[in-house]
Short mmCIF file of C-alpha atoms in Angstrom, two decimals:
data_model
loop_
_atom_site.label_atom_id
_atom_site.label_comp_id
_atom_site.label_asym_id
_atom_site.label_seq_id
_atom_site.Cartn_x
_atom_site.Cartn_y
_atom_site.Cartn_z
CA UNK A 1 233.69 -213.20 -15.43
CA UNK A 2 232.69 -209.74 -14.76
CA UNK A 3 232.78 -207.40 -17.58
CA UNK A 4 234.50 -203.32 -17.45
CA UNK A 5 233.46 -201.68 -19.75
CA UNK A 6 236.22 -199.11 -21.59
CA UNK A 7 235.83 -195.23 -20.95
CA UNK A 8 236.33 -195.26 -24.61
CA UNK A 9 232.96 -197.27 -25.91
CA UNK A 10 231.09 -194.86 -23.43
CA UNK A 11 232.44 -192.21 -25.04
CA UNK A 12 230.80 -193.78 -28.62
CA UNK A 13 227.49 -194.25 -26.75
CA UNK A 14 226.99 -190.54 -25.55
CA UNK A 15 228.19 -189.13 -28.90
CA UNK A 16 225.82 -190.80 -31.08
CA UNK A 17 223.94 -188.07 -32.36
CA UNK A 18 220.85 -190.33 -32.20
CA UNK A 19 221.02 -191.59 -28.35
CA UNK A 20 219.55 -188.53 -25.82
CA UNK A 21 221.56 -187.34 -22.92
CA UNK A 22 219.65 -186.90 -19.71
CA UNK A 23 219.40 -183.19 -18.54
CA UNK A 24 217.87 -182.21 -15.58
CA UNK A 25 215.56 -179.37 -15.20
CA UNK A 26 216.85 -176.77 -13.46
CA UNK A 27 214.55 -173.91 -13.39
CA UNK A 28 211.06 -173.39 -15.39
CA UNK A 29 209.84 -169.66 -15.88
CA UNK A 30 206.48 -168.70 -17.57
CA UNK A 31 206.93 -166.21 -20.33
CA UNK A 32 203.59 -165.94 -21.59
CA UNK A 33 199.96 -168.09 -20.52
CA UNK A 34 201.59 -171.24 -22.68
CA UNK A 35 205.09 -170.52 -23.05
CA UNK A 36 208.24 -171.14 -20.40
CA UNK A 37 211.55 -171.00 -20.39
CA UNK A 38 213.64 -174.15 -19.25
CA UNK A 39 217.31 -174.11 -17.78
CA UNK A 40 218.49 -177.63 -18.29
CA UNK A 41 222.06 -179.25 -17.56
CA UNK A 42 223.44 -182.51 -17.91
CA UNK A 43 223.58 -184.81 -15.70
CA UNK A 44 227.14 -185.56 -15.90
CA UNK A 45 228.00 -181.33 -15.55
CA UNK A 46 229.21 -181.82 -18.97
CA UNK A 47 229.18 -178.31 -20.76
CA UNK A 48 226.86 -177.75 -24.21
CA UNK A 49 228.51 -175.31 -26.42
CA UNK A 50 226.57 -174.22 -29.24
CA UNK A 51 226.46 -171.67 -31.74
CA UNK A 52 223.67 -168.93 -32.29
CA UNK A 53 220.57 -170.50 -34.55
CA UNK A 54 221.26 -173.89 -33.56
CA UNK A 55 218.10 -176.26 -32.01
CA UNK A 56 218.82 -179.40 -29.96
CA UNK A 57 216.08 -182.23 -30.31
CA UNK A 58 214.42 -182.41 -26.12
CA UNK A 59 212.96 -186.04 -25.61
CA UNK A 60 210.23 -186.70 -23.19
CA UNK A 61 210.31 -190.13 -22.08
CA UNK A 62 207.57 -191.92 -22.68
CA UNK A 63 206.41 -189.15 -24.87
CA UNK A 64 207.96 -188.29 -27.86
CA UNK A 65 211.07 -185.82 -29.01
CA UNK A 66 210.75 -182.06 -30.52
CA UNK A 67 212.90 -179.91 -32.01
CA UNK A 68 213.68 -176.86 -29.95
CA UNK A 69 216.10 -173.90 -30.95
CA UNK A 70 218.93 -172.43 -28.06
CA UNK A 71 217.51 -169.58 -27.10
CA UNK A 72 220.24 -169.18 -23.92
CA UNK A 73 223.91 -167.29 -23.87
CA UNK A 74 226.28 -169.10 -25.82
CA UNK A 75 228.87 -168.16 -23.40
CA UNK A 76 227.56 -169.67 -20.49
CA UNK A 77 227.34 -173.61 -22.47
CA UNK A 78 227.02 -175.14 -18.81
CA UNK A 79 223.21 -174.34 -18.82
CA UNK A 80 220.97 -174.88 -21.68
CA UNK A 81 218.01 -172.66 -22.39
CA UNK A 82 215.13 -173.23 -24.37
CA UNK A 83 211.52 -171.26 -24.55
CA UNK A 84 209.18 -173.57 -24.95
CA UNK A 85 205.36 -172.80 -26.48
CA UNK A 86 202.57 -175.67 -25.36
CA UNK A 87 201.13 -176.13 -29.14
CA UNK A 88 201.17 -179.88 -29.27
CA UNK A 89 201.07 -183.16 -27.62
CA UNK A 90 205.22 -183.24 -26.49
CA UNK A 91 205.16 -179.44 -25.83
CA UNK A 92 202.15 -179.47 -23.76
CA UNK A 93 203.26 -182.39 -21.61
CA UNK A 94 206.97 -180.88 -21.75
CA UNK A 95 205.68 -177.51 -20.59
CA UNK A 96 204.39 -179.69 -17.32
CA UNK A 97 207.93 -180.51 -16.13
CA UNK A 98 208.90 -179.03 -13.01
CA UNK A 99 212.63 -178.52 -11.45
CA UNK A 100 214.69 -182.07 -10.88
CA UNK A 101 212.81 -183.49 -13.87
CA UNK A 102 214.56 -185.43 -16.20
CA UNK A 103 214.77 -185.58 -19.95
CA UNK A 104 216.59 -186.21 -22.87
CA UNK A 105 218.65 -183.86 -25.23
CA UNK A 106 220.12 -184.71 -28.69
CA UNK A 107 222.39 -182.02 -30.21
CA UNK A 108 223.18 -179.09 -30.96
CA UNK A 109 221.90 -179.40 -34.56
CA UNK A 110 221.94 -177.45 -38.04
CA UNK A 111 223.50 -174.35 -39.42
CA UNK A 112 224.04 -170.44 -37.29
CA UNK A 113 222.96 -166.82 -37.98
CA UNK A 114 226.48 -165.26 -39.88
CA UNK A 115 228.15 -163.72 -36.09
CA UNK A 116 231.42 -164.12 -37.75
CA UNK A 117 230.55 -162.92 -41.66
CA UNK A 118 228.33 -160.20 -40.25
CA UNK A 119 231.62 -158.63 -38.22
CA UNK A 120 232.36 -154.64 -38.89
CA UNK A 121 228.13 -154.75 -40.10
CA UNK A 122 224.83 -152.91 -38.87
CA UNK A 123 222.91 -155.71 -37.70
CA UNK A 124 218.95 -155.51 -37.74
CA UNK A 125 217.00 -158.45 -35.86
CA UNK A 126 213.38 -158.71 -37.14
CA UNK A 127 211.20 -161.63 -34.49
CA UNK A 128 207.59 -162.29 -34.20
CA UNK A 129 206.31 -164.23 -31.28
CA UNK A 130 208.38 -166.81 -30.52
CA UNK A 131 210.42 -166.28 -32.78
CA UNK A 132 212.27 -164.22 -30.41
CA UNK A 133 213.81 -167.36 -28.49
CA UNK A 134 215.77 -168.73 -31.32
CA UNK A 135 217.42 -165.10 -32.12
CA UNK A 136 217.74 -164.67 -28.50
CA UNK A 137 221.54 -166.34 -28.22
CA UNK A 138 222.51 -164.19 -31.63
CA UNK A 139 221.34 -160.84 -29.23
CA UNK A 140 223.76 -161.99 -26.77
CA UNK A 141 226.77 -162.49 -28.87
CA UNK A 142 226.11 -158.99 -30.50
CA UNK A 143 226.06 -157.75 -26.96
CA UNK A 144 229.28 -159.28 -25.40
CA UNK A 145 230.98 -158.12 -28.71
CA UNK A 146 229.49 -154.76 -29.24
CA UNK A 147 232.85 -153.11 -30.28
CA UNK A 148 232.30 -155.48 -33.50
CA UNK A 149 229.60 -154.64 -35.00
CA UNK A 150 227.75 -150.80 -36.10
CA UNK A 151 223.99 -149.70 -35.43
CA UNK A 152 221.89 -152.41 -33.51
CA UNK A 153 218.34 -152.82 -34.28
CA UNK A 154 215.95 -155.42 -32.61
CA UNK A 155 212.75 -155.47 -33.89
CA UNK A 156 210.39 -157.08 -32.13
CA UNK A 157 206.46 -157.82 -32.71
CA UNK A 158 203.72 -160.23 -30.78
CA UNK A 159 199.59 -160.62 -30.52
CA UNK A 160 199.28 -158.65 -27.45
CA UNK A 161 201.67 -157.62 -24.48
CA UNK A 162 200.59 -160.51 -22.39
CA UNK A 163 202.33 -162.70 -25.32
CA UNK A 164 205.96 -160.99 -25.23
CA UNK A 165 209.01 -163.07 -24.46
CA UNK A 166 211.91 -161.82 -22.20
CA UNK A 167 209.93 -158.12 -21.41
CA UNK A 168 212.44 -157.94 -18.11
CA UNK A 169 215.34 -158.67 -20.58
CA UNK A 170 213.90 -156.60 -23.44
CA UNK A 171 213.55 -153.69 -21.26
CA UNK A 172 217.67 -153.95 -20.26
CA UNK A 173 218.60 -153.63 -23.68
CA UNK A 174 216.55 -150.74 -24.56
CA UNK A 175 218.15 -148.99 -21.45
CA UNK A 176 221.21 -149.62 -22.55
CA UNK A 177 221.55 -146.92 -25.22
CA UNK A 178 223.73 -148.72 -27.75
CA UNK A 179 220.84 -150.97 -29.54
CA UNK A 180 217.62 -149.57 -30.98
CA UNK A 181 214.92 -151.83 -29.23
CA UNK A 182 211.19 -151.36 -30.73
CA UNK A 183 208.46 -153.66 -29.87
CA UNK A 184 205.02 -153.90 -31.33
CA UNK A 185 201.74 -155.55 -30.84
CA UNK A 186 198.51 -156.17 -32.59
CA UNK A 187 196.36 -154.52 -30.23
CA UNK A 188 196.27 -153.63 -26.47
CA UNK A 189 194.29 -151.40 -24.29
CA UNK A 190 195.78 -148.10 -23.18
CA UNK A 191 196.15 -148.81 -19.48
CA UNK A 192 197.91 -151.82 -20.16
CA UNK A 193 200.30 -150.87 -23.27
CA UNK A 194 202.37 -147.43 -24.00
CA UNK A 195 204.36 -148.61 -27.37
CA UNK A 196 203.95 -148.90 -30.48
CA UNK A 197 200.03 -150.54 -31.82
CA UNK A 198 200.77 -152.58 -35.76
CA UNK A 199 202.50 -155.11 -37.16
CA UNK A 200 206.36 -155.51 -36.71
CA UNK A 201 206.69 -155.19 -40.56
CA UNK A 202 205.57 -151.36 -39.80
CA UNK A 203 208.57 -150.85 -37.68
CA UNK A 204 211.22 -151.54 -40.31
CA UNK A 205 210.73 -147.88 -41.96
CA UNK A 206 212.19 -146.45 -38.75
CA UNK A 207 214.67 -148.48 -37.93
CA UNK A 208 218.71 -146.91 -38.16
CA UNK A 209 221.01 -148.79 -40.66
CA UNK A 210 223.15 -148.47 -43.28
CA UNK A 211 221.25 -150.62 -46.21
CA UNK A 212 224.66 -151.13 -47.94
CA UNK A 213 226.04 -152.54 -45.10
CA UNK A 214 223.80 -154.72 -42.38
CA UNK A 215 222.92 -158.03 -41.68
CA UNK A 216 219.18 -158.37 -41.06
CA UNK A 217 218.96 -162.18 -38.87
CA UNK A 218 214.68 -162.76 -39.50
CA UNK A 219 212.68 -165.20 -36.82
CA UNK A 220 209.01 -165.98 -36.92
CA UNK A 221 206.21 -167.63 -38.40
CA UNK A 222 207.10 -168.28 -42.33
CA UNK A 223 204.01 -165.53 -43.18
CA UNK A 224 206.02 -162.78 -40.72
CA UNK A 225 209.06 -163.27 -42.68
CA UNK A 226 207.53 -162.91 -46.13
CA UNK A 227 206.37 -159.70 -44.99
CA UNK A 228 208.98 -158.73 -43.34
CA UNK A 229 211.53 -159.77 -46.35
CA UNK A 230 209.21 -157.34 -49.20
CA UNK A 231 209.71 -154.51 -46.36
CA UNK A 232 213.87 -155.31 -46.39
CA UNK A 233 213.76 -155.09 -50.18
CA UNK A 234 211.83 -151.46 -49.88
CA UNK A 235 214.90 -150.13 -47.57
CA UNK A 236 217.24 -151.43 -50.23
CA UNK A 237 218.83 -154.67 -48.44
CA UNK A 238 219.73 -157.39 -51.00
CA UNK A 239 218.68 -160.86 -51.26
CA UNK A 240 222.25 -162.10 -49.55
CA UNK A 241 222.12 -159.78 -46.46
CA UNK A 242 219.55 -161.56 -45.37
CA UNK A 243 219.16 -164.52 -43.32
CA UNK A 244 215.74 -166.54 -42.20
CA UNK A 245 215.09 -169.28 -39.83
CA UNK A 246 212.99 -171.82 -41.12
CA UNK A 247 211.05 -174.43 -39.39
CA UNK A 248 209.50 -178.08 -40.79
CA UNK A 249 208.63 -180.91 -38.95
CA UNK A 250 212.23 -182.41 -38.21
CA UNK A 251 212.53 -186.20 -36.65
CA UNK A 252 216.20 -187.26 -37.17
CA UNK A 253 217.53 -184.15 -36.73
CA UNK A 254 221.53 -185.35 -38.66
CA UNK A 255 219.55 -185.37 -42.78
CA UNK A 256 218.59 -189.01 -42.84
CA UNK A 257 215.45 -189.60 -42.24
CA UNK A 258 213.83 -186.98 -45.01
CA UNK A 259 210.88 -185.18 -43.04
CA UNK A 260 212.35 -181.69 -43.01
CA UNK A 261 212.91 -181.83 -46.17
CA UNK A 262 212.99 -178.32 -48.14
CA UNK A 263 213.80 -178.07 -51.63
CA UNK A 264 216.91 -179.72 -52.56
CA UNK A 265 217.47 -178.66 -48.41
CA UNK A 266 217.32 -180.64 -45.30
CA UNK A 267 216.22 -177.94 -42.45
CA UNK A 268 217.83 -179.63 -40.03
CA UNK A 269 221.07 -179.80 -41.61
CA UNK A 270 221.57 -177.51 -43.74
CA UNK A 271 219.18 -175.02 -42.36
CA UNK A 272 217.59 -174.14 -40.12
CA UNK A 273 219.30 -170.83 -40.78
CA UNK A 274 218.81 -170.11 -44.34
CA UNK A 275 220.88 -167.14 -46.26
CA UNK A 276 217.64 -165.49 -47.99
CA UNK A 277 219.41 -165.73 -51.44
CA UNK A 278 220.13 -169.23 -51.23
CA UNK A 279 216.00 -170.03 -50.68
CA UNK A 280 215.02 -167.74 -52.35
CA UNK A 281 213.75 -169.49 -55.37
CA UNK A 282 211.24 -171.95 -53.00
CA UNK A 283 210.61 -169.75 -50.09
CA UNK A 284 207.05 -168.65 -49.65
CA UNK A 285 206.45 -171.90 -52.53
CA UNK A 286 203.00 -173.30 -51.45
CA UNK A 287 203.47 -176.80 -52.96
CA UNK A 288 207.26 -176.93 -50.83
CA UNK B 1 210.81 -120.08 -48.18
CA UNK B 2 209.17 -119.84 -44.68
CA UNK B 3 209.09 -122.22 -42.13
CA UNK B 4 206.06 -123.92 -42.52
CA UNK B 5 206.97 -124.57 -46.22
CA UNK B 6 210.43 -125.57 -45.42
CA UNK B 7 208.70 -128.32 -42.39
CA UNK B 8 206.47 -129.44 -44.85
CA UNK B 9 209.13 -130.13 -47.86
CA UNK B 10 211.20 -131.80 -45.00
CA UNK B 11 208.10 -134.54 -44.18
CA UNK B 12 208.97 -137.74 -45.86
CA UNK B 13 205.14 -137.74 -47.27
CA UNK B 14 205.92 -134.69 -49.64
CA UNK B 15 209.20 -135.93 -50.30
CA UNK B 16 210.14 -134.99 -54.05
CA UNK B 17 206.99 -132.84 -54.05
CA UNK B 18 207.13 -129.48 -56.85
CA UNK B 19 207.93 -126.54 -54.64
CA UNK B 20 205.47 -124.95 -56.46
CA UNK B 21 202.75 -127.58 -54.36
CA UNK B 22 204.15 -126.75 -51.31
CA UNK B 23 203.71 -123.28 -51.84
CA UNK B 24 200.40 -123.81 -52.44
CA UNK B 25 199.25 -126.64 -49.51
CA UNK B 26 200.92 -124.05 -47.06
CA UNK B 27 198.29 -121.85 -47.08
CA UNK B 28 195.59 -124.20 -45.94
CA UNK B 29 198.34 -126.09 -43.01
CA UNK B 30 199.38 -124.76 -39.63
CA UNK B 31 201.42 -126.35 -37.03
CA UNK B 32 199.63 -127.56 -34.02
CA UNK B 33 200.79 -129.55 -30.50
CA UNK B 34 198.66 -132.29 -28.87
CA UNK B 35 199.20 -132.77 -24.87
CA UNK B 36 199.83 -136.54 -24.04
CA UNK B 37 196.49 -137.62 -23.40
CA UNK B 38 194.85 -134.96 -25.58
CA UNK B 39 192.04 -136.40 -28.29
CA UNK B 40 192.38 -135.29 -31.14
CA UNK B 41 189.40 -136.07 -33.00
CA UNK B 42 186.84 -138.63 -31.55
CA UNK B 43 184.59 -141.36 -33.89
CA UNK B 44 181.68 -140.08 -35.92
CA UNK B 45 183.36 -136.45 -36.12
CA UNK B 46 183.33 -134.41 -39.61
CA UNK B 47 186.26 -135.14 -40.87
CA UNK B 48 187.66 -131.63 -41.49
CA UNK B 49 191.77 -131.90 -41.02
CA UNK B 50 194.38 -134.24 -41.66
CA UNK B 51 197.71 -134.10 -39.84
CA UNK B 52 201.37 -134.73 -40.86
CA UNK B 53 203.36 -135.71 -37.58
CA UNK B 54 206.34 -134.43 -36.91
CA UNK B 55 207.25 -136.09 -33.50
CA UNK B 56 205.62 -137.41 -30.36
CA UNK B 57 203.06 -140.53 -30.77
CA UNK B 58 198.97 -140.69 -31.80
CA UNK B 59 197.08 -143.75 -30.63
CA UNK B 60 194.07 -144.59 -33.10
CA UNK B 61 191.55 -146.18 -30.70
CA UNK B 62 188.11 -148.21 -31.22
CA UNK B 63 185.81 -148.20 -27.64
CA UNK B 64 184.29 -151.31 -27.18
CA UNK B 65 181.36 -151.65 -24.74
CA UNK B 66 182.65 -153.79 -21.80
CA UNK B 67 186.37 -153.78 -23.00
CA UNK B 68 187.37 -150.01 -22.73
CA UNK B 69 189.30 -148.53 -25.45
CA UNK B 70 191.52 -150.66 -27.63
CA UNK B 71 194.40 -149.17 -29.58
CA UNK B 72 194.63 -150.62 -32.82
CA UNK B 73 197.26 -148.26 -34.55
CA UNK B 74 199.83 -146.26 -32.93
CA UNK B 75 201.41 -143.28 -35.76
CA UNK B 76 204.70 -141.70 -34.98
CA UNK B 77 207.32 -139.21 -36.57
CA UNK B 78 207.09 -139.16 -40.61
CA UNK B 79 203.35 -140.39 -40.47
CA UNK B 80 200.17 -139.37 -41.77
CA UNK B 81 196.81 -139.58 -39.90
CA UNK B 82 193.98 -139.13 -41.35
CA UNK B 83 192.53 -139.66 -44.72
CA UNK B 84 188.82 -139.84 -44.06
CA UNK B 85 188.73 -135.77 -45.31
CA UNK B 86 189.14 -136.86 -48.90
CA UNK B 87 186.11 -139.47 -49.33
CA UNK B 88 182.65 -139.09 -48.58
CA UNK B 89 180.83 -139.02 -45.93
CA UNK B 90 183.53 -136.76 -44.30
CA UNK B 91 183.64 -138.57 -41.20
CA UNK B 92 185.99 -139.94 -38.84
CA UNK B 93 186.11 -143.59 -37.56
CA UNK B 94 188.07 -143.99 -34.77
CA UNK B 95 189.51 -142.13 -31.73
CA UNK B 96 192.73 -140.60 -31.85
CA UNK B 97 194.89 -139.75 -28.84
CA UNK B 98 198.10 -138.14 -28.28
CA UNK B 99 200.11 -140.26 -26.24
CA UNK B 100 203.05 -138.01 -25.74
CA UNK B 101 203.77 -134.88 -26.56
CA UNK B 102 202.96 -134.39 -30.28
CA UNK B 103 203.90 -132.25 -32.63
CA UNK B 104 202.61 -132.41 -36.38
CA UNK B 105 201.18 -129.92 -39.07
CA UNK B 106 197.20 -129.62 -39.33
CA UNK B 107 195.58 -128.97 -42.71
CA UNK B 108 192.49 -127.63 -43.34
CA UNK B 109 190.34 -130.35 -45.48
CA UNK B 110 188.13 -128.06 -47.52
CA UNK B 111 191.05 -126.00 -47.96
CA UNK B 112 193.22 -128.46 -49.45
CA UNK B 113 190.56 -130.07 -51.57
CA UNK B 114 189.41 -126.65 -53.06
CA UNK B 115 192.84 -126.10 -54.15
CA UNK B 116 192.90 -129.74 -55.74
CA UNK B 117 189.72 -128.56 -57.55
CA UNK B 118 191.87 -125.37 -58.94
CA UNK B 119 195.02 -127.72 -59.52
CA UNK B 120 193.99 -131.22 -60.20
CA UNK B 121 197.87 -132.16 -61.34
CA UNK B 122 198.28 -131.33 -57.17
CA UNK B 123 195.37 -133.41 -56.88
CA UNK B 124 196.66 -136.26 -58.73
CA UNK B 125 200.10 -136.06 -56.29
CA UNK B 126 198.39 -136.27 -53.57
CA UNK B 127 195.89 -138.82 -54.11
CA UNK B 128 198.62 -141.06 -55.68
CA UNK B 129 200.66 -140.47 -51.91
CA UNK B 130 197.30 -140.81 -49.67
CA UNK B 131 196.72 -143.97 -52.16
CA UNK B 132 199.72 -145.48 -50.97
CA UNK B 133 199.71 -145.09 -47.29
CA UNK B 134 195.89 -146.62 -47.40
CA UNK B 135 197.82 -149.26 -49.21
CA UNK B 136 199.97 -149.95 -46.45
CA UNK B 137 197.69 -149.80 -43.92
CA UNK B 138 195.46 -151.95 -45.40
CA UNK B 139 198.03 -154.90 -45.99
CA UNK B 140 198.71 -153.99 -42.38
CA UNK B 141 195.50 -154.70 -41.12
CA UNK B 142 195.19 -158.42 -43.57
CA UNK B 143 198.18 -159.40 -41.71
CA UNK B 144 196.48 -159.06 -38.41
CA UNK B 145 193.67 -160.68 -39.69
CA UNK B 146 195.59 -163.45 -40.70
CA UNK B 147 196.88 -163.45 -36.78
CA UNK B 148 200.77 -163.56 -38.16
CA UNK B 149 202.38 -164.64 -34.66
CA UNK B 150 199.69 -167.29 -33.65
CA UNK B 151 200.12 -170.22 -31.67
CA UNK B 152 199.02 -172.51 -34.86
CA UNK B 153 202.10 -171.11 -36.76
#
């Protein structure tokens, strides 16, 4: 007797936050010598809405699965974006797929920068490296509701100029003349490089806010944000206007398996945005 | 109070500084513009001024046989180059280059550290200020070292 299957258990299957969705690869662009940004979309055209912050778990068959923030437009949910860096084995073999490619997507996972709570605020955006991607989507937002917020800073640092993410995209915003864009780098040579030479924690000094009332969204290496949180405290921000992505070594991705976990914290649940005050008392913690 | 006093008052590296102090420091300072591309003062020079910028941007560059000139520092409105005038052997270490149109306040090194002989209270000030900005550029360079944005992070 043949068997039909109901639109409803289908529906269970591809809303199990453990079973991957295929997505096909829709364009690949190379950011920097071992990073590229993917534009994926389901298979079925179904639409991914997300929110600023959040990461989706991308599954190379055969492979293994990574977690990966959003780093595309929130509104535009039919394609989803990611910046991918070739540091280990899934990355590196992920970084090799090519347009038509298939793979699997889990998500969208864990907690948001504050767009909503950080309404009628200054907003400064600290990144270093990569750490650009996952504040990318929370640039955006801030852009397609301008009228919302005050002063916009994006702060912006990385190795060398041959390592910055989005320089065709970084370049619009500065031109646009309501956000104060300032990129940094290590070191460069003078032919190559006419901005600013130092870390990005030497760019906070001049950027424009009101201390009493911004919301400073901080992506990068955990180091970079130490640094970057000691400069905050100099320009007088408090411990709540503050908010940090963190990053551990997530598997489950929904809090059950216990590998991200962070304190009393599961990153992938109830991170990996973090309100500074909130972490505060572990952040920076070698033995955590 | 004249202009130059009233420039250097306004400079957020004498902020809070006695008037009296500024009086004094004026005499040895005069304001000064750097053409983009202009050097300033090249490595191994005596180290015989220090400069408060007021606007434009200074490159601090190293030149490295068979790479060229790297920048390592880049200085901009509110900073201070230079400190190399107020520890022996009076020499500077680097190249420094205006990259745009600068504008900043040049003081004369024996100058100012004759009058922190006379004064040593001035002395104190300023040492305590020049203290902190080697401070900062110090942890500034151990966070390079340390490679902050690498791929390992």
């Amino acid at each position: 007797m043949a068997v039909t299957l109901k639109p409803q258990t289908i529906e269970t299957v591809q809303t199990d936050p453990m079973v991957p969705v295929p997505y096909r690869v829709l364009r690949v662009r190379r950011e920097t010598k071992d990073t590229f940004t993917f534009e994926l979309q389901a298979v079925t055209g179904e639409r991914f809405p997300f929110a600023p912050g959040q990461f989706t778990m991308l599954y190379v068959f055969g492979v293994g699965e990574v977690p990966i923030s959003i780093s595309g437009d929130p509104a535009h949910p039919e394609i989803l974006v990611h910046t991918v860096r070739a540091v280990g084995t899934v990355t590196k073999v992920l970084c090799r797929l090519k347009r038509g490619d298939i793979l699997g997507v889990r998500g969208p996972f864990g907690s948001s920068w504050p767009m909503a709570e950080a309404v009628g605020n200054d907003i400064l955006i600290v990144a270093g490296g990569v750490g650009l991607a996952p504040l990318r989507p929370a640039i955006y937002h801030v852009l397609s509701h301008r009228g919302e917020y005050g002063r916009v800073a994006l702060l912006y640092g990385a190795r060398t100029p041959g390592d910055m993410l989005y320089k065709k995209e970084l370049a619009e915003w500065r031109g646009r003349f309501d956000i104060q864009v300032e990129v940094t780098v290590d070191a460069a040579r003078p032919d190559e490089w006419h901005g600013n030479v130092g870390v990005v924690t030497t760019l906070i000094p001049r950027a424009q806010f009101d201390p009493y009332h911004v919301t400073a969204l901080v992506c990068g290496p955990e180091i970079m944000m130490r640094f970057t949180i000691l400069e905050l405290q100099k320009r007088g921000l408090r411990d709540d206007q503050m908010y940090i992505s963190m990053e551990r070594n997530m598997k489950c991705a929904i809090g059950f398996c216990g590998h991200c976990q962070y304190g009393p914290n599961f990153v992938c649940k109830d991170g990996p945005v973090f309100r500074f005050d909130r972490v505060k008392g572990i952040f920076g913690k070698r033995e955590i | 109070m004249d202009t130059l006093e009233r420039l250097l008052s306004e400079h957020p590296f004498f902020k809070d500084l006695d008037p009296r102090y500024i009086q004094l420091i004026a005499g040895c300072a005069r304001e000064v513009t750097f053409k983009a591309g202009e050097f300033i003062f090249r490595e191994g020079d005596p180290s015989s001024h220090f400069w408060l910028i007021r606007s434009g941007k200074i490159s601090l560059e190293v030149f490295a046989p068979g790479r060229g000139p790297i920048m390592i520092e880049t200085l901009g409105e509110g900073d201070v180059m230079g400190w190399s005038w107020a520890v022996p052997p009076y020499r500077k270490q680097y190249d420094a280059r205006a990259l745009e149109l600068t504008r900043a306040i040049e003081f004369d090194a024996m100058c100012i550290r004759g009058k922190c002989d006379e004064e040593p209270k001035l002395g104190y000030e300023l040492f305590k200020r020049f203290a902190q900005i080697i401070g900062q550029r110090l942890q500034a360079t151990r966070l390079r070292l340390i490679d902050i944005y690498g791929s390992h992070s």
